XYZ file of C-alpha atoms in Angstrom:
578
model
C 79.523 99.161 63.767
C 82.229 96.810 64.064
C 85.626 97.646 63.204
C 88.385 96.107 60.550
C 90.724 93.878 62.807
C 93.156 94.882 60.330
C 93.074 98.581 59.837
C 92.265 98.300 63.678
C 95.517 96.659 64.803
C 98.047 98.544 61.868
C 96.530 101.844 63.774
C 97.420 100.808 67.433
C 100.518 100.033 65.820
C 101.383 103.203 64.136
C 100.592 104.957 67.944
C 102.962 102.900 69.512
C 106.313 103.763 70.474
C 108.745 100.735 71.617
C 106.965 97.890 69.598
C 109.330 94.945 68.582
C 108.770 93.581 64.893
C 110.636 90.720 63.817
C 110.795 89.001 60.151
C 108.642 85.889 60.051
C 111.218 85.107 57.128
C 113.959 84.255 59.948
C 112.626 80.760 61.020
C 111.819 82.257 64.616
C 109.724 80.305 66.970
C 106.166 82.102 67.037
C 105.101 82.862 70.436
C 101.652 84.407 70.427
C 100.786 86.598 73.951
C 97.447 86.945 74.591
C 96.142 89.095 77.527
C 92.525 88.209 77.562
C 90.644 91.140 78.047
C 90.830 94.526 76.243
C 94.236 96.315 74.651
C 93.659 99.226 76.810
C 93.846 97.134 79.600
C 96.540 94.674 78.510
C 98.810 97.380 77.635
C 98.665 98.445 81.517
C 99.862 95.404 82.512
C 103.880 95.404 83.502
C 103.956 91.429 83.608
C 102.490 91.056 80.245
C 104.631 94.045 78.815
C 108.038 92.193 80.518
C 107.307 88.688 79.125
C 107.017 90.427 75.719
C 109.954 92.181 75.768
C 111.793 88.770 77.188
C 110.989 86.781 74.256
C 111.196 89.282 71.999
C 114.912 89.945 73.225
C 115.803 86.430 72.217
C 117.452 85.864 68.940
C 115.307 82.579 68.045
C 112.128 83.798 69.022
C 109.131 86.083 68.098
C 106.610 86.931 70.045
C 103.556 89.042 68.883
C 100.207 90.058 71.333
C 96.398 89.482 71.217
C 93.570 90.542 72.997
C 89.986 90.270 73.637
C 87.889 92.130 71.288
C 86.318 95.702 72.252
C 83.135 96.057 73.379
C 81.996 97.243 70.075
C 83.416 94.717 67.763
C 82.269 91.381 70.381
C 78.977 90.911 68.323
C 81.388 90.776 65.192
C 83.552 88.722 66.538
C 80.819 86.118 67.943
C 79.184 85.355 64.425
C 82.687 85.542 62.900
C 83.140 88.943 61.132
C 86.137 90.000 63.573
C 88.785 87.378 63.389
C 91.638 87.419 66.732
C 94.447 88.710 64.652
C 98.021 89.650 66.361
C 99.247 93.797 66.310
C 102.423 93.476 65.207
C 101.566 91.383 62.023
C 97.866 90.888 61.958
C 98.250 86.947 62.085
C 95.925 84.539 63.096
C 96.647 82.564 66.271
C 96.927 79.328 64.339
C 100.351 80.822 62.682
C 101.973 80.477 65.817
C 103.356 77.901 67.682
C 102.696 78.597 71.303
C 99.348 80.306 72.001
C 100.815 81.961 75.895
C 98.147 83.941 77.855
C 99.070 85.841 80.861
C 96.436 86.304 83.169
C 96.083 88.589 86.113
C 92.302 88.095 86.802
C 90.126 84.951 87.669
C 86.633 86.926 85.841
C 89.227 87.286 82.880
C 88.373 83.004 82.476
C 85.173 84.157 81.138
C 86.680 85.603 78.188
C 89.113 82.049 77.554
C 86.153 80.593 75.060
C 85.160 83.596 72.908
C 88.898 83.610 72.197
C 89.754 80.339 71.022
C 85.740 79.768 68.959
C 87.049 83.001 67.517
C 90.274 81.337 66.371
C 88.668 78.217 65.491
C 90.738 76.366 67.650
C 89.700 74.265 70.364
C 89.117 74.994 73.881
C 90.269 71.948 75.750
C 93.456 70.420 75.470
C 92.335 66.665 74.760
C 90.269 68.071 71.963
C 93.446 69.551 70.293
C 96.052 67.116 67.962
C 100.025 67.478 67.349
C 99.162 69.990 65.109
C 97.509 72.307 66.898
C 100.137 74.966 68.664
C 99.905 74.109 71.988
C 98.611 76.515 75.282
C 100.400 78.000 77.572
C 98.774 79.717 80.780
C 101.105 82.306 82.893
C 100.440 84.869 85.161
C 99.763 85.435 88.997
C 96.263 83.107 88.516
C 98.515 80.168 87.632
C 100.430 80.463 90.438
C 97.450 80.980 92.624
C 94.893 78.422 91.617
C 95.866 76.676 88.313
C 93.166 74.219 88.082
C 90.150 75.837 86.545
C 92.240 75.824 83.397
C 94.584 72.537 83.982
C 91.766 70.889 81.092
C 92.314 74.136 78.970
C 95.829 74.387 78.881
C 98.810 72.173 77.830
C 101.758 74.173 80.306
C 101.276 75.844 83.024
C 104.104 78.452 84.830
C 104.016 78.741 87.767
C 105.973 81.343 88.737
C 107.717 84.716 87.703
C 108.787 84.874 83.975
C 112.279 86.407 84.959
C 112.930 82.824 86.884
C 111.641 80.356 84.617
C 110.630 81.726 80.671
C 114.521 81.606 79.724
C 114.772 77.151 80.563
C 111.270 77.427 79.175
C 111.611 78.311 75.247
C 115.015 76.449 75.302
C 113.018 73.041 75.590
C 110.406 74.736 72.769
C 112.480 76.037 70.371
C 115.025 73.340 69.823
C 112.085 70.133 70.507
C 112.506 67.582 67.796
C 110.258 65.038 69.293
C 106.397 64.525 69.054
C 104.107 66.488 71.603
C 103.740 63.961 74.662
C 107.486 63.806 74.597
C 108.188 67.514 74.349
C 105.603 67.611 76.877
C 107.192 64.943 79.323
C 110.177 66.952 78.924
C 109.161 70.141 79.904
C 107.685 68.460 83.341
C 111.026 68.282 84.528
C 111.882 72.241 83.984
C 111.270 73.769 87.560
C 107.903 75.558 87.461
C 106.667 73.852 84.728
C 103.241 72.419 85.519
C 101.575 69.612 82.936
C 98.095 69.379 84.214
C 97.460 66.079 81.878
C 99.734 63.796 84.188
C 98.021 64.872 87.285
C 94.660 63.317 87.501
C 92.377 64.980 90.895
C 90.237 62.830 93.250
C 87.039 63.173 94.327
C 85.059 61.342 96.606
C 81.434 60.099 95.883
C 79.949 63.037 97.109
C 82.132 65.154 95.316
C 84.838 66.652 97.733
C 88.454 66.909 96.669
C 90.667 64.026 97.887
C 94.136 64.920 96.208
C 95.669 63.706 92.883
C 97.225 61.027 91.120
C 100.394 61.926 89.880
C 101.941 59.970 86.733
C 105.182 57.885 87.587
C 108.769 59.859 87.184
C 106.847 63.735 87.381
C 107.066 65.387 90.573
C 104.654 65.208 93.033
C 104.537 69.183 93.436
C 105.035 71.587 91.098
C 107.532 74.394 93.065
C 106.637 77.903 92.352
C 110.200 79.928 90.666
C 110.967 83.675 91.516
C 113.619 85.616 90.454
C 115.927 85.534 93.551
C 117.490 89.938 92.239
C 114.865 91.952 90.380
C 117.858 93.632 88.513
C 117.673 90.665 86.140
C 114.749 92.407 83.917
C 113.602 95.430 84.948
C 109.816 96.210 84.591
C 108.045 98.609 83.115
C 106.022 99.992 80.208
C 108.829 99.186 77.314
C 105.542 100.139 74.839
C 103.700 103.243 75.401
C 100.056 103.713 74.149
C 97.528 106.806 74.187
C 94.922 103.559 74.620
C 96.734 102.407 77.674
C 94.378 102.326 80.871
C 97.486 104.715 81.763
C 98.592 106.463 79.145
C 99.452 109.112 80.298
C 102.484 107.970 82.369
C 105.050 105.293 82.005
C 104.355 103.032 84.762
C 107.249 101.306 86.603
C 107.544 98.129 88.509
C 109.478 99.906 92.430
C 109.557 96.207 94.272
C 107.651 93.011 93.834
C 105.941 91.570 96.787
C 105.161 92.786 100.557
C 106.483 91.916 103.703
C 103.181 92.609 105.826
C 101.638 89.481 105.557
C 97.848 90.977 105.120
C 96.209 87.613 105.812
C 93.421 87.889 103.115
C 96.068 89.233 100.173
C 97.309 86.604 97.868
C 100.022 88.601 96.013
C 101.365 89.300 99.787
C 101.883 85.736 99.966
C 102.507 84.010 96.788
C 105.232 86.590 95.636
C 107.620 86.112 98.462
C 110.589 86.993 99.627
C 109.697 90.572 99.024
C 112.365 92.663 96.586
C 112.843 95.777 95.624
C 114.596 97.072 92.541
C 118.254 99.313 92.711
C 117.761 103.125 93.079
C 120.410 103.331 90.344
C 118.335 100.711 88.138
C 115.095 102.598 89.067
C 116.602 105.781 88.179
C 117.604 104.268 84.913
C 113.946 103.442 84.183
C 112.601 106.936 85.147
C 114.878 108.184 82.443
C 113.579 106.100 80.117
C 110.387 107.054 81.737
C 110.473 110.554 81.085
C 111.552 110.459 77.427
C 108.372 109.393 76.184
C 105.717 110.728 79.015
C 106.422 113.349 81.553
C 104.942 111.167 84.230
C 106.225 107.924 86.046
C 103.714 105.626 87.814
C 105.555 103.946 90.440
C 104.113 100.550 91.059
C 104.222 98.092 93.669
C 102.029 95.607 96.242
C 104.094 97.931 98.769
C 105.322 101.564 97.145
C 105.973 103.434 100.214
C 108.174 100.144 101.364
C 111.050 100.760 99.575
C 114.103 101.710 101.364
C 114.618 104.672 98.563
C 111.526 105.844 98.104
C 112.251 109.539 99.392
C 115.865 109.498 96.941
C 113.403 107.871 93.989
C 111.043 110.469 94.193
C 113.153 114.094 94.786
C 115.109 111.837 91.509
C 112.142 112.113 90.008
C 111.454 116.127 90.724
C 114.950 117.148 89.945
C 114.545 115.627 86.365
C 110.654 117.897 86.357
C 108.777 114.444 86.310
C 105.731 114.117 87.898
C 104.673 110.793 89.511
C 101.831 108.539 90.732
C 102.223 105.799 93.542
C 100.357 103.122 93.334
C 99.668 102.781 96.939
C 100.783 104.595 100.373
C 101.510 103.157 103.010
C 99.365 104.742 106.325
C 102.062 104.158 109.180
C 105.006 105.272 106.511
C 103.872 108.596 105.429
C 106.183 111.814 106.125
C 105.002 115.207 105.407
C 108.147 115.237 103.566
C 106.381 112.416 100.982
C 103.281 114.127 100.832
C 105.575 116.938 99.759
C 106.928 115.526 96.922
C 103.242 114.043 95.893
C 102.159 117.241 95.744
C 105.084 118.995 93.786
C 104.874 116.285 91.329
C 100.977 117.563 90.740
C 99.775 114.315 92.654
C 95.607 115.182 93.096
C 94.520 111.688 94.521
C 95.692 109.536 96.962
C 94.760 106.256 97.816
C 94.789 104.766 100.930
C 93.800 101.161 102.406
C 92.360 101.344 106.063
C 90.596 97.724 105.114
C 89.037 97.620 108.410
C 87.041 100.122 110.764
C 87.371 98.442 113.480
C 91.233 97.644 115.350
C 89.613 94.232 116.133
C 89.486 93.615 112.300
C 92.273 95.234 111.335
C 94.113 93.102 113.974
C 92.387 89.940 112.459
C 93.801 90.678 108.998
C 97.131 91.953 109.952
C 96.471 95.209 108.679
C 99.008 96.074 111.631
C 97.798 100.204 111.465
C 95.921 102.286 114.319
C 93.195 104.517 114.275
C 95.544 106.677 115.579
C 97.941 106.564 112.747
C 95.375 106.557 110.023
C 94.552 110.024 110.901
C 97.910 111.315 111.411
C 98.481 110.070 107.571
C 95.280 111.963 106.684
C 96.338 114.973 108.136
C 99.478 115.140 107.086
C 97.824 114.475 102.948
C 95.398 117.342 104.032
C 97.530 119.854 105.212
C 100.168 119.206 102.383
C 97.283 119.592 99.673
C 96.521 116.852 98.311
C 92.932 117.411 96.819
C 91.256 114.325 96.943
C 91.349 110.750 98.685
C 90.052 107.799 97.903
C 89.658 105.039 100.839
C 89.782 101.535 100.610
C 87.536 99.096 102.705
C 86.807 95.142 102.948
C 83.073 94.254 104.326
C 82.007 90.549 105.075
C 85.303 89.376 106.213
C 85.273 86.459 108.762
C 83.800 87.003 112.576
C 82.805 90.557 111.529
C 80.089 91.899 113.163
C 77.024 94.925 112.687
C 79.413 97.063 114.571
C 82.442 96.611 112.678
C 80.381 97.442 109.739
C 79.575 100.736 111.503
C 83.096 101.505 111.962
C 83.497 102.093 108.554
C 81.070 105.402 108.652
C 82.676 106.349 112.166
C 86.153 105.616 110.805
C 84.873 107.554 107.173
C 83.144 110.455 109.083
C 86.405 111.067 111.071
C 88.763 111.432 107.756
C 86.222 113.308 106.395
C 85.862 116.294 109.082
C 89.877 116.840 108.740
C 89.326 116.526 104.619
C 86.541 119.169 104.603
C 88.163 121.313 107.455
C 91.344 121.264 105.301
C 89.271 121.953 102.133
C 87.388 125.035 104.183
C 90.859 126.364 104.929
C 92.604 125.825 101.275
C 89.328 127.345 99.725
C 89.434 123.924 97.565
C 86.929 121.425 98.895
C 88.184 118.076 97.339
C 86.115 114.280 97.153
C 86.280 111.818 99.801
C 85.720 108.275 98.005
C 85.052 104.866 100.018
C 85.859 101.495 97.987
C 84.001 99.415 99.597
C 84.297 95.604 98.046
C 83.378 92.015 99.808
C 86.034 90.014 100.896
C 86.901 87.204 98.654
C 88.637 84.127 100.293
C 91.924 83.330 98.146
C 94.452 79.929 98.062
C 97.577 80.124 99.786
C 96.463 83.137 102.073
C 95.581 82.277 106.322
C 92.257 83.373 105.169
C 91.498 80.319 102.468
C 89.991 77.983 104.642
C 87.126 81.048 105.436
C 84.304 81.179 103.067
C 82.762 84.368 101.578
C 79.953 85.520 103.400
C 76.067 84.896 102.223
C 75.505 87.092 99.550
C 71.760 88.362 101.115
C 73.717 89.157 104.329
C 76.372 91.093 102.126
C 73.878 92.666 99.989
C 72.030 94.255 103.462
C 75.636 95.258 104.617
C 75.505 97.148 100.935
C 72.306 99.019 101.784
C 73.161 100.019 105.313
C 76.802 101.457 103.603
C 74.857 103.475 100.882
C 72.657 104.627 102.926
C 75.517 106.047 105.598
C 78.110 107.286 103.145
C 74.670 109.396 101.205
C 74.545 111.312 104.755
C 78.271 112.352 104.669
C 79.080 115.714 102.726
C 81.574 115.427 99.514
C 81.788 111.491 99.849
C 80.497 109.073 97.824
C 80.548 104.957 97.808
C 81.941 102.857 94.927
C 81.979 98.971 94.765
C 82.655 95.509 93.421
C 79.199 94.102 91.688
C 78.261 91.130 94.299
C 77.809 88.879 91.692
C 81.385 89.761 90.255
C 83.041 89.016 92.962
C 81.103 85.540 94.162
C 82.032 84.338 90.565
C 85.990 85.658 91.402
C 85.274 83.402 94.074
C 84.209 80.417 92.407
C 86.935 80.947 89.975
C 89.501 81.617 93.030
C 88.682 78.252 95.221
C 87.109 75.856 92.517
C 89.036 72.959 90.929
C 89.306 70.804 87.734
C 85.945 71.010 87.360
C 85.113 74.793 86.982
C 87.151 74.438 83.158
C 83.880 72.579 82.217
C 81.563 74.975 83.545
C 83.889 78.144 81.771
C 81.845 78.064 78.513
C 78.284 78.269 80.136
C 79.621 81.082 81.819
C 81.073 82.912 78.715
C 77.889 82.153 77.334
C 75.683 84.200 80.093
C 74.273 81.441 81.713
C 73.813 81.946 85.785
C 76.839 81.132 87.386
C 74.925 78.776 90.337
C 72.815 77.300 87.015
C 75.910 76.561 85.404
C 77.683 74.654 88.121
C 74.455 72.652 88.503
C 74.520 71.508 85.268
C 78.086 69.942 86.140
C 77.396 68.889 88.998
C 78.874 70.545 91.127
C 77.600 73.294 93.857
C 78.195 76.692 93.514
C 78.000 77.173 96.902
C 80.942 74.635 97.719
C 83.330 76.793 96.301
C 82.227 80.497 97.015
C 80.514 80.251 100.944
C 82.133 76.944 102.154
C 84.356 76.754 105.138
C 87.105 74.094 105.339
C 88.378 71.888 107.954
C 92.097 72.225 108.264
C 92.985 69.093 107.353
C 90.862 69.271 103.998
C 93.201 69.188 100.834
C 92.885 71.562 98.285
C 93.496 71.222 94.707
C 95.635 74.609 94.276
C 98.320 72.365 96.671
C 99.723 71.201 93.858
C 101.345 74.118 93.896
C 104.317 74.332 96.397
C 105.128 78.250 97.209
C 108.040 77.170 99.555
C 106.085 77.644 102.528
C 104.184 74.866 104.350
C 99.839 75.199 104.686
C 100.893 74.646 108.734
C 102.151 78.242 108.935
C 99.155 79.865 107.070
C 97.185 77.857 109.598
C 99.291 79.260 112.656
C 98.601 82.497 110.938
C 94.224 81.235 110.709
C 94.832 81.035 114.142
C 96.249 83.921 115.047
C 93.598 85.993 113.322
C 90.503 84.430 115.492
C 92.714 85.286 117.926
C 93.221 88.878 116.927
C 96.662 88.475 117.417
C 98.905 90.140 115.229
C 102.317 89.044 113.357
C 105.380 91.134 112.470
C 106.681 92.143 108.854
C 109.025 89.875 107.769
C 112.545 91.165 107.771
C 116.150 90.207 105.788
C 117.046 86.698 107.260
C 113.646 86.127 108.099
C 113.039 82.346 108.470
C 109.430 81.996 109.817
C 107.344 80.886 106.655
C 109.836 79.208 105.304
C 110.482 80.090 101.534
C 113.461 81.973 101.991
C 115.213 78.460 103.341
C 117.040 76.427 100.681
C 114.447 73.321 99.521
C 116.178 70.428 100.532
């Protein structure tokens, strides 16, 4: 049975702690924030938690969330008995005058249409009049590959909130002009993308040729980043029970990574790596610790962070416990894995990626074999319980025997896990994550398709049937079908928007290209030449497609490439645009 949207939201709200309410009697400008998928999710989102407080800290604004129905109340909310209303007031969206999502996940597209039939309001942006509030997409997928929703929305950011939000709601809250105007306007903030006066190409058969760009808006959209993270800090300003996490308050350590992992987007399209203050960080764990008595330290790159030994014995001497988000293999101390276990740390979770050194050379993983077991060893003999191990399968030029690697590789960590557990008397799990590679835009690896899904799904089946023969581990992993459609959703263009609502609707994804069109295949499997433009190049993330092609290079070379470093010049973003 469904439940009352109202009753429904006024309880999250009572369970909150840190909620902003402001009086809709002020004149404020009414920012709704949707994170489109479910409010235990949403609420474990930093990014959509900072632009929240960031509006909210403004004195002409308001800014109020959304999110996608339940499980339980969807049917409701298909035929119309569970209207989208806001927490803080229980509004409906049309109340407001910017609709904003913030989106961390292609798959979360799905979800774009069920949320605006159950506003009433209409999905694409030619469809909607001046007095309709207009759309706003943020978040890491529109500053990866804005175009499946350049026909949904009316602004795009493309970039970090911190940078850009502030020039942003100026322009919206003091507009007196009519929408195209307003809208003509905001092209000239830096980051702003207006997908209406870019117009793609496509050639007969269908390929992307480039874009048309409207006289007097730039040519490139140039993505913004906050240059010192101490500008906002980052972390869970509301705490939840519902929260994926809510157990913890989860804080934002450093943004970005300096590795250069050639198939990671977010190690890419949120450089110059940063880190935030020990003094700031400190501040936060404080803040932290008055409301849960765990922190979750969170970051592409945890164990990065020039303070991360001060952070954590700061974290001990005020009793906290902690989580990190990830480890780094060739950076673990026993002194670390000291503090993970005082801190009552039972899990870690560590990436390997590879089996093989050949692949881990191709992706820059830049470990040993050598040094992945030291770092298990020293988590075994400090006590950590159990480990969880991530893997990539089906990533360019691998090979039956690199898939292999992954059980040698597994069956090694697991005979110091288990002798450990023998010893301890506590014999802990031993998890694989084993997911397909996914090809991403502005990575080395985006001119590489995905591999055939019948050759993945027999790599599946070999991997099962391994990891079933090895004591106290077991397999997880990504549905194949999720992640060709994160694919699709990942490389596709213009295009895909129309295809979003067949989608939402259940139709089959390859079905549902057809019927546009376009092939499925084109996007997910296809290889590119490297001179083929791509439509997510409208983008420009201050470093040039010829160094992620040196870097395509490198990798079917095996060759490796250093971390960057401060004054670092070699991709190019941290040099001044001309």
């Amino acid at each position: 049975m469904a439940n009352d949207p109202v009753k429904l939201n006024r309880a999250r709200l009572a369970a909150e702690e840190g909620t902003t309410l402001h009086s809709w009697s002020e004149g404020r400008y009414r920012v709704a924030l949707i994170y489109p998928n479910t409010y235990s999710q949403g609420m474990a989102n930093l990014g959509f938690q900072t632009v929240y407080r960031l509006i909210n800290q403004r004195g002409d604004c308001l800014c109020e969330r959304f999110f996608y129905p339940d499980k339980e109340d969807l049917e409701a909310c298909n035929d119309g008995r569970f209207p989208l209303l806001s927490i803080e007031s229980q509004r409906p969206l049309r109340e407001f005058d910017l609709i904003a999502f913030s989106i961390s996940f292609e798959n979360d597209y799905l979800n774009l249409p069920l949320i605006f039939a159950a506003a009433n309001f209409p999905l694409f942006a030619e469809e909607r009049n001046d007095e309709d509030p207009l759309v706003l997409m943020g978040g890491v997928c529109a500053f990866i590959n804005p175009e499946p929703l350049a026909e949904i929305a009316d602004i795009i950011a493309v970039g970090e909130a911190e940078a850009m939000l502030g020039q942003m709601l100026n322009k919206l809250c003091s507009a007196a002009s009519g929408r195209d105007e307003l809208l003509h306007e905001l092209a000239g903030v830096p980051g702003v993308y207006i997908p209406r006066f870019y117009q793609p190409r496509y050639a007969d058969n269908g390929d992307y040729l480039g874009v048309m760009v409207e006289p007097g808006i730039p040519e490139r959209v140039r993505r913004q980043y906050a240059p010192s993270l101490a500008v906002a800090p980052s972390r869970s300003f509301i705490q939840t029970p519902e929260s994926e996490f809510g157990d913890m308050s989860l804080i934002e350590v450093s943004r970005g990574c300096s590795r250069g992992c050639r198939f990671c987007a977010a190690g890419y399209v949120y450089l110059p790596p940063r880190e935030h203050g020990l003094d700031d960080l400190l501040a936060q764990v404080d803040a932290g610790l008055a409301v849960r008595d765990r922190v979750g330290l969170v970051a592409a790159a945890v164990a990065d962070h020039s303070e991360l030994a001060a952070l954590q014995q700061g974290i001990l001497d005020r009793d906290g416990k902690m989580s990190l988000s990830s480890l780094r293999l060739d950076a673990l101390t026993a002194d670390e894995v000291e503090k993970l276990k005082a801190a009552d740390h039972k899990t870690v979770a560590i990436a390997p990626e590879a089996g093989s050194q050949r692949l881990r050379d191709f992706i820059n993983k830049g470990i040993s074999e050598e040094q992945i077991l030291h770092a298990v060893n020293l988590l075994a003999d400090g006590g950590i319980k159990n480990l969880k191990l991530y893997f990539i399968v089906g990533l360019p030029s691998e090979e039956q025997e690199d898939v292999e690697a992954i059980i040698d590789l597994a069956r090694k960590i697991g005979d110091i896990w288990r002798a450990a557990g023998r010893s301890s008397g506590v014999m802990g799990q031993l998890t694989l994550s084993i997911n397909p590679f996914v090809p991403k835009p502005f990575t080395p690896l985006q001119w590489a398709g995905m591999e055939a899904e019948k050759s993945l799904q027999k790599k599946y089946r070999y991997l099962h049937s391994a990891v079933s023969r090895l004591p106290n581990t077991r397999m997880i992993s990504e549905s194949l079908r999720q992640a060709r459609l994160q694919a699709l959703l990942s490389r596709g263009d213009r295009r895909l928007g129309r295809v979003l609502p067949l989608l939402a609707a259940g139709r089959n994804p390859r079905q549902a290209c057809r019927d546009q069109g376009l092939d499925m295949e084109l996007f997910v499997t296809g290889s590119f030449a490297g001179e083929a433009p791509f439509p997510w190049e409208i983008i420009d993330q201050g470093f040039g497609r010829d160094y992620l092609w040196s870097e395509y290079q490198r990798a079917l070379a095996a060759k490796t490439t250093p971390p960057c470093f401060p004054g670092c010049r070699r991709c190019g973003v941290c040099v001044e645009p001309e």
